[in-house]
mmCIF file of C-alpha atoms and ligand atoms in Angstrom:
data_model
loop_
_atom_site.group_PDB
_atom_site.id
_atom_site.type_symbol
_atom_site.label_atom_id
_atom_site.label_comp_id
_atom_site.label_asym_id
_atom_site.label_seq_id
_atom_site.Cartn_x
_atom_site.Cartn_y
_atom_site.Cartn_z
ATOM 1 C CA MET C 1 65.510 65.332 72.487
ATOM 2 C CA THR C 2 67.424 64.811 69.273
ATOM 3 C CA ASP C 3 68.258 61.551 67.622
ATOM 4 C CA GLY C 4 72.012 61.026 67.659
ATOM 5 C CA PRO C 5 73.519 57.989 65.915
ATOM 6 C CA ASP C 6 73.210 55.954 69.150
ATOM 7 C CA ASN C 7 69.541 56.711 69.444
ATOM 8 C CA ILE C 8 68.895 55.767 65.850
ATOM 9 C CA ALA C 9 70.754 52.485 66.379
ATOM 10 C CA GLY C 10 68.716 52.000 69.573
ATOM 11 C CA HIS C 11 65.448 52.541 67.718
ATOM 12 C CA GLU C 12 66.503 50.128 65.023
ATOM 13 C CA LEU C 13 67.337 47.431 67.598
ATOM 14 C CA ALA C 14 64.065 48.033 69.477
ATOM 15 C CA GLU C 15 62.076 47.737 66.267
ATOM 16 C CA ARG C 16 63.795 44.495 65.280
ATOM 17 C CA ALA C 17 63.203 43.138 68.796
ATOM 18 C CA ARG C 18 59.517 44.066 68.608
ATOM 19 C CA LYS C 19 59.146 42.293 65.264
ATOM 20 C CA LEU C 20 60.958 39.147 66.404
ATOM 21 C CA PHE C 21 58.803 38.769 69.516
ATOM 22 C CA ALA C 22 55.663 39.357 67.445
ATOM 23 C CA GLY C 23 56.704 36.686 64.916
ATOM 24 C CA PRO C 24 56.763 32.889 65.166
ATOM 25 C CA ILE C 25 57.708 31.480 68.590
ATOM 26 C CA ASP C 26 57.493 27.737 69.143
ATOM 27 C CA PHE C 27 57.682 25.564 72.229
ATOM 28 C CA LEU C 28 60.605 23.242 71.513
ATOM 29 C CA LYS C 29 60.935 20.883 74.465
ATOM 30 C CA SER C 30 61.031 20.324 78.211
ATOM 31 C CA ALA C 31 64.357 19.098 79.531
ATOM 32 C CA PRO C 32 64.185 17.353 82.939
ATOM 33 C CA LYS C 33 67.933 16.664 82.905
ATOM 34 C CA LEU C 34 71.017 18.156 81.296
ATOM 35 C CA GLU C 35 71.337 15.250 78.868
ATOM 36 C CA HIS C 36 67.970 16.270 77.410
ATOM 37 C CA LEU C 37 69.094 19.752 76.417
ATOM 38 C CA PRO C 38 68.717 20.500 72.708
ATOM 39 C CA ASP C 39 71.793 20.754 70.500
ATOM 40 C CA PRO C 40 73.495 24.068 71.190
ATOM 41 C CA ILE C 41 72.767 25.586 67.785
ATOM 42 C CA ALA C 42 71.346 28.972 68.853
ATOM 43 C CA PRO C 43 72.019 31.605 71.528
ATOM 44 C CA GLU C 44 70.034 31.078 74.728
ATOM 45 C CA ILE C 45 68.540 33.519 77.244
ATOM 46 C CA ALA C 46 67.589 31.928 80.582
ATOM 47 C CA PHE C 47 64.987 33.068 83.113
ATOM 48 C CA ALA C 48 66.041 32.394 86.698
ATOM 49 C CA GLY C 49 64.562 33.464 90.003
ATOM 50 C CA ARG C 50 62.771 32.364 93.134
ATOM 51 C CA SER C 51 59.687 30.277 92.777
ATOM 52 C CA ASN C 52 56.585 32.343 91.958
ATOM 53 C CA VAL C 53 58.618 35.455 91.041
ATOM 54 C CA GLY C 54 56.961 35.551 87.609
ATOM 55 C CA LYS C 55 59.397 33.864 85.182
ATOM 56 C CA SER C 56 56.786 32.062 83.110
ATOM 57 C CA SER C 57 54.464 35.090 83.146
ATOM 58 C CA LEU C 58 57.290 37.275 81.873
ATOM 59 C CA ILE C 59 57.913 34.911 78.958
ATOM 60 C CA ASN C 60 54.223 35.114 78.108
ATOM 61 C CA ALA C 61 54.266 38.921 78.312
ATOM 62 C CA LEU C 62 57.409 39.201 76.166
ATOM 63 C CA THR C 63 55.962 36.929 73.507
ATOM 64 C CA ASN C 64 52.470 38.398 73.870
ATOM 65 C CA ARG C 65 51.013 34.912 74.211
ATOM 66 C CA ASN C 66 48.855 33.987 77.167
ATOM 67 C CA LYS C 67 49.685 30.373 77.617
ATOM 68 C CA LEU C 68 53.012 29.724 75.947
ATOM 69 C CA ALA C 69 54.755 29.150 79.293
ATOM 70 C CA ARG C 70 52.733 27.658 82.127
ATOM 71 C CA ALA C 71 52.229 30.142 84.943
ATOM 72 C CA SER C 72 50.254 29.719 88.143
ATOM 73 C CA ASN C 73 50.004 30.865 91.686
ATOM 74 C CA THR C 74 51.155 27.462 92.939
ATOM 75 C CA PRO C 75 54.906 27.744 93.557
ATOM 76 C CA GLY C 76 56.846 25.062 91.737
ATOM 77 C CA ARG C 77 54.758 25.225 88.566
ATOM 78 C CA THR C 78 57.754 25.006 86.233
ATOM 79 C CA GLN C 79 59.714 21.834 86.943
ATOM 80 C CA GLU C 80 61.991 21.430 83.936
ATOM 81 C CA LEU C 81 63.991 23.583 81.559
ATOM 82 C CA ASN C 82 61.390 24.650 79.016
ATOM 83 C CA TYR C 83 62.710 25.769 75.661
ATOM 84 C CA PHE C 84 61.068 28.237 73.287
ATOM 85 C CA ASP C 85 62.402 28.944 69.800
ATOM 86 C CA VAL C 86 62.201 32.574 68.752
ATOM 87 C CA GLY C 87 62.149 32.959 64.960
ATOM 88 C CA ARG C 88 61.497 30.162 62.503
ATOM 89 C CA ASP C 89 63.596 29.736 59.363
ATOM 90 C CA PRO C 90 65.799 31.146 60.618
ATOM 91 C CA LEU C 91 65.751 30.304 64.311
ATOM 92 C CA VAL C 92 67.268 33.408 65.950
ATOM 93 C CA PHE C 93 67.557 32.514 69.649
ATOM 94 C CA ARG C 94 65.955 30.498 72.429
ATOM 95 C CA LEU C 95 64.242 31.427 75.685
ATOM 96 C CA VAL C 96 64.697 29.011 78.572
ATOM 97 C CA ASP C 97 62.109 29.004 81.370
ATOM 98 C CA MET C 98 63.546 27.402 84.511
ATOM 99 C CA PRO C 99 62.174 25.976 87.755
ATOM 100 C CA GLY C 100 62.289 28.400 90.666
ATOM 101 C CA TYR C 101 64.935 28.202 93.344
ATOM 102 C CA GLY C 102 64.319 28.792 97.021
ATOM 103 C CA PHE C 103 61.028 26.965 97.229
ATOM 104 C CA ALA C 104 61.125 25.617 100.774
ATOM 105 C CA GLU C 105 57.808 23.770 100.763
ATOM 106 C CA ALA C 106 58.715 21.392 97.934
ATOM 107 C CA PRO C 107 60.000 17.913 98.772
ATOM 108 C CA LYS C 108 63.717 18.097 99.578
ATOM 109 C CA ASP C 109 64.877 15.748 96.825
ATOM 110 C CA MET C 110 62.941 17.776 94.245
ATOM 111 C CA VAL C 111 64.488 21.054 95.409
ATOM 112 C CA LYS C 112 67.920 19.457 95.275
ATOM 113 C CA ARG C 113 67.335 18.082 91.799
ATOM 114 C CA TRP C 114 66.178 21.490 90.520
ATOM 115 C CA ARG C 115 69.099 23.255 92.130
ATOM 116 C CA PHE C 116 71.610 20.973 90.436
ATOM 117 C CA LEU C 117 69.805 21.290 87.112
ATOM 118 C CA ILE C 118 69.716 25.100 87.304
ATOM 119 C CA ASN C 119 73.291 25.475 88.547
ATOM 120 C CA ASP C 120 74.792 22.986 86.096
ATOM 121 C CA TYR C 121 72.916 24.588 83.211
ATOM 122 C CA LEU C 122 73.856 28.152 84.156
ATOM 123 C CA ARG C 123 77.495 27.308 84.784
ATOM 124 C CA GLY C 124 78.157 25.075 81.840
ATOM 125 C CA ARG C 125 76.092 26.127 78.850
ATOM 126 C CA GLN C 126 78.316 27.564 76.143
ATOM 127 C CA VAL C 127 75.466 29.099 74.136
ATOM 128 C CA LEU C 128 73.948 30.862 77.159
ATOM 129 C CA LYS C 129 74.227 34.527 76.164
ATOM 130 C CA ARG C 130 72.652 36.034 79.242
ATOM 131 C CA ALA C 131 70.758 35.013 82.336
ATOM 132 C CA LEU C 132 67.869 37.109 83.589
ATOM 133 C CA VAL C 133 67.692 36.998 87.373
ATOM 134 C CA LEU C 134 64.143 37.968 88.306
ATOM 135 C CA VAL C 135 63.463 39.694 91.607
ATOM 136 C CA ASP C 136 60.028 40.414 93.083
ATOM 137 C CA SER C 137 59.543 44.201 93.473
ATOM 138 C CA ARG C 138 57.875 43.614 96.834
ATOM 139 C CA HIS C 139 60.738 41.605 98.299
ATOM 140 C CA GLY C 140 63.996 42.843 96.738
ATOM 141 C CA LEU C 141 67.139 40.693 96.737
ATOM 142 C CA LYS C 142 67.197 37.645 99.019
ATOM 143 C CA ASP C 143 70.164 35.487 99.975
ATOM 144 C CA VAL C 144 69.216 32.800 97.445
ATOM 145 C CA ASP C 145 69.370 35.487 94.724
ATOM 146 C CA ARG C 146 72.783 36.558 95.997
ATOM 147 C CA ASP C 147 73.972 32.935 95.847
ATOM 148 C CA VAL C 148 72.918 32.674 92.209
ATOM 149 C CA MET C 149 74.515 36.046 91.407
ATOM 150 C CA LYS C 150 77.771 34.906 93.002
ATOM 151 C CA MET C 151 77.685 31.683 91.029
ATOM 152 C CA LEU C 152 77.120 33.593 87.765
ATOM 153 C CA ASP C 153 79.955 36.000 88.657
ATOM 154 C CA ASP C 154 82.289 33.055 89.262
ATOM 155 C CA ALA C 155 81.250 31.396 85.996
ATOM 156 C CA ALA C 156 81.540 34.757 84.136
ATOM 157 C CA VAL C 157 77.990 34.481 82.792
ATOM 158 C CA SER C 158 76.575 37.967 82.319
ATOM 159 C CA TYR C 159 73.161 38.627 83.777
ATOM 160 C CA HIS C 160 70.441 41.214 84.039
ATOM 161 C CA LEU C 161 68.554 41.795 87.271
ATOM 162 C CA VAL C 162 64.898 42.259 86.365
ATOM 163 C CA LEU C 163 62.271 43.447 88.830
ATOM 164 C CA THR C 164 58.876 41.763 88.435
ATOM 165 C CA LYS C 165 55.333 42.603 89.581
ATOM 166 C CA ALA C 166 56.067 46.354 89.623
ATOM 167 C CA ASP C 167 52.280 46.909 89.597
ATOM 168 C CA LYS C 168 52.152 45.536 93.148
ATOM 169 C CA VAL C 169 54.188 48.349 94.744
ATOM 170 C CA LYS C 170 53.957 52.147 94.970
ATOM 171 C CA PRO C 171 56.273 54.075 92.605
ATOM 172 C CA THR C 172 58.264 55.520 95.542
ATOM 173 C CA GLU C 173 58.803 52.064 96.980
ATOM 174 C CA LEU C 174 59.823 50.731 93.556
ATOM 175 C CA GLU C 175 62.387 53.518 93.201
ATOM 176 C CA LYS C 176 63.889 52.694 96.621
ATOM 177 C CA THR C 177 64.130 49.000 95.808
ATOM 178 C CA LEU C 178 65.689 49.818 92.426
ATOM 179 C CA GLU C 179 68.312 52.030 94.055
ATOM 180 C CA LYS C 180 69.231 49.360 96.613
ATOM 181 C CA ILE C 181 69.583 46.773 93.872
ATOM 182 C CA ARG C 182 71.684 49.134 91.732
ATOM 183 C CA VAL C 183 74.120 49.597 94.619
ATOM 184 C CA GLU C 184 74.381 45.870 95.174
ATOM 185 C CA ALA C 185 74.632 45.032 91.460
ATOM 186 C CA ALA C 186 77.617 47.380 91.149
ATOM 187 C CA LYS C 187 79.583 44.991 93.387
ATOM 188 C CA HIS C 188 78.916 42.030 91.094
ATOM 189 C CA PRO C 189 81.272 41.828 88.122
ATOM 190 C CA ALA C 190 78.873 39.913 85.840
ATOM 191 C CA ALA C 191 75.756 41.964 86.651
ATOM 192 C CA HIS C 192 74.593 44.353 83.935
ATOM 193 C CA PRO C 193 74.338 47.914 85.314
ATOM 194 C CA LEU C 194 70.874 48.415 83.840
ATOM 195 C CA ILE C 195 68.111 47.093 86.098
ATOM 196 C CA ILE C 196 64.805 46.746 84.264
ATOM 197 C CA SER C 197 61.563 46.886 86.210
ATOM 198 C CA THR C 198 58.606 45.110 84.678
ATOM 199 C CA SER C 199 54.983 44.209 85.127
ATOM 200 C CA SER C 200 53.730 41.304 83.054
ATOM 201 C CA GLU C 201 50.246 42.257 84.123
ATOM 202 C CA GLU C 202 50.477 45.886 82.921
ATOM 203 C CA GLY C 203 53.034 45.454 80.162
ATOM 204 C CA TRP C 204 55.530 47.809 81.835
ATOM 205 C CA GLY C 205 59.175 47.440 80.818
ATOM 206 C CA ILE C 206 58.354 44.633 78.398
ATOM 207 C CA ALA C 207 59.494 46.442 75.237
ATOM 208 C CA ASP C 208 62.748 47.473 76.956
ATOM 209 C CA LEU C 209 63.416 43.924 78.043
ATOM 210 C CA ARG C 210 62.827 42.647 74.489
ATOM 211 C CA THR C 211 65.452 45.105 73.271
ATOM 212 C CA ALA C 212 67.906 44.135 76.036
ATOM 213 C CA ILE C 213 67.473 40.467 75.119
ATOM 214 C CA LEU C 214 68.167 41.044 71.439
ATOM 215 C CA GLU C 215 71.180 43.166 72.320
ATOM 216 C CA ALA C 216 72.545 40.279 74.414
ATOM 217 C CA VAL C 217 71.852 37.777 71.630
ATOM 218 C CA GLU C 218 73.777 39.867 69.117
ATOM 219 C CA GLN C 219 76.759 40.555 71.353
HETATM 220 N N1 GTP A 1 50.242 41.425 89.694
HETATM 221 C C1 GTP A 1 51.119 40.684 89.006
HETATM 222 N N2 GTP A 1 51.140 39.348 89.141
HETATM 223 C C2 GTP A 1 52.061 38.642 88.453
HETATM 224 C C3 GTP A 1 52.993 39.259 87.590
HETATM 225 N N3 GTP A 1 53.785 38.298 87.071
HETATM 226 C C4 GTP A 1 53.369 37.135 87.574
HETATM 227 N N4 GTP A 1 52.322 37.313 88.408
HETATM 228 C C5 GTP A 1 51.593 36.264 89.155
HETATM 229 O O1 GTP A 1 52.502 35.571 89.992
HETATM 230 C C6 GTP A 1 52.207 34.174 90.038
HETATM 231 C C7 GTP A 1 53.423 33.340 89.673
HETATM 232 O O2 GTP A 1 53.758 33.587 88.319
HETATM 233 P P1 GTP A 1 54.612 32.536 87.461
HETATM 234 O O3 GTP A 1 54.902 33.230 86.180
HETATM 235 O O4 GTP A 1 53.979 31.210 87.411
HETATM 236 O O5 GTP A 1 55.944 32.435 88.351
HETATM 237 P P2 GTP A 1 57.227 31.495 88.110
HETATM 238 O O6 GTP A 1 58.410 32.307 88.522
HETATM 239 O O7 GTP A 1 57.233 30.970 86.722
HETATM 240 O O8 GTP A 1 56.973 30.345 89.186
HETATM 241 P P3 GTP A 1 57.600 28.836 89.233
HETATM 242 O O9 GTP A 1 57.433 28.228 87.877
HETATM 243 O O10 GTP A 1 56.783 28.164 90.267
HETATM 244 O O11 GTP A 1 59.017 28.982 89.655
HETATM 245 C C8 GTP A 1 51.005 33.970 89.088
HETATM 246 O O12 GTP A 1 49.834 33.939 89.850
HETATM 247 C C9 GTP A 1 51.047 35.202 88.203
HETATM 248 O O13 GTP A 1 49.780 35.580 87.714
HETATM 249 C C10 GTP A 1 52.934 40.690 87.451
HETATM 250 O O14 GTP A 1 53.702 41.339 86.729
HETATM 251 N N5 GTP A 1 51.985 41.343 88.178
HETATM 252 MG MG1 MG A 2 57.313 29.046 86.022
#
């Protein structure tokens, strides 16, 4: 394979993304309500998805830090919008870890509160550059994911579908799930055509996702 101008630009972006994610990343704050959001002074990338899909783990894998975002096997671990600053002097962008949606066992008022927080944030945040909608490789798209996708389409917020826990399925199964999701994504105007499959455990797809994030930030 030869390096055309696009490839060289791609390498350059990937290298800058690698460096940024290896540099300073600071926890900024937890916002339990919209009025607690930080001033909108930097582009934001938000991690959305069903409870337990692996949002917090993916943030840890991307930043190569074990305990930056709190992950656990107990669904409902993340309960607020957690902000992480990427880059320090200058701050380059922010990652936003969100509570999961579709967590039936949680108390009803809590689920409702999270849903409003997530929806209001996703719909109304001017500095939100891209949402990442995480989907478990074992389960594929569920109706709650489709609801969020529809909402993002309507609000014209561009999003990436990202498969998680790819280490938990056979490669043939992963390919089938990917194909199904590609077909469905094509019907959603705000969905990015590139579906990235990842494993936070094995580090698969992590470098590609870093590059996709920086590309979104710089758009
Ligand atoms: N095998 C495997 N397990 C993973 C992966 N990513 C996350 N997990 C596990 O899945 C569980 C849930 O991960 P979290 O990152 O806490 O999920 P979350 O989406 O942040 O969950 P909530 O905050 O409750 O919405 C944890 O036990 C993780 O160790 C992965 O890529 N591979
Ligand atoms: Mg979490």
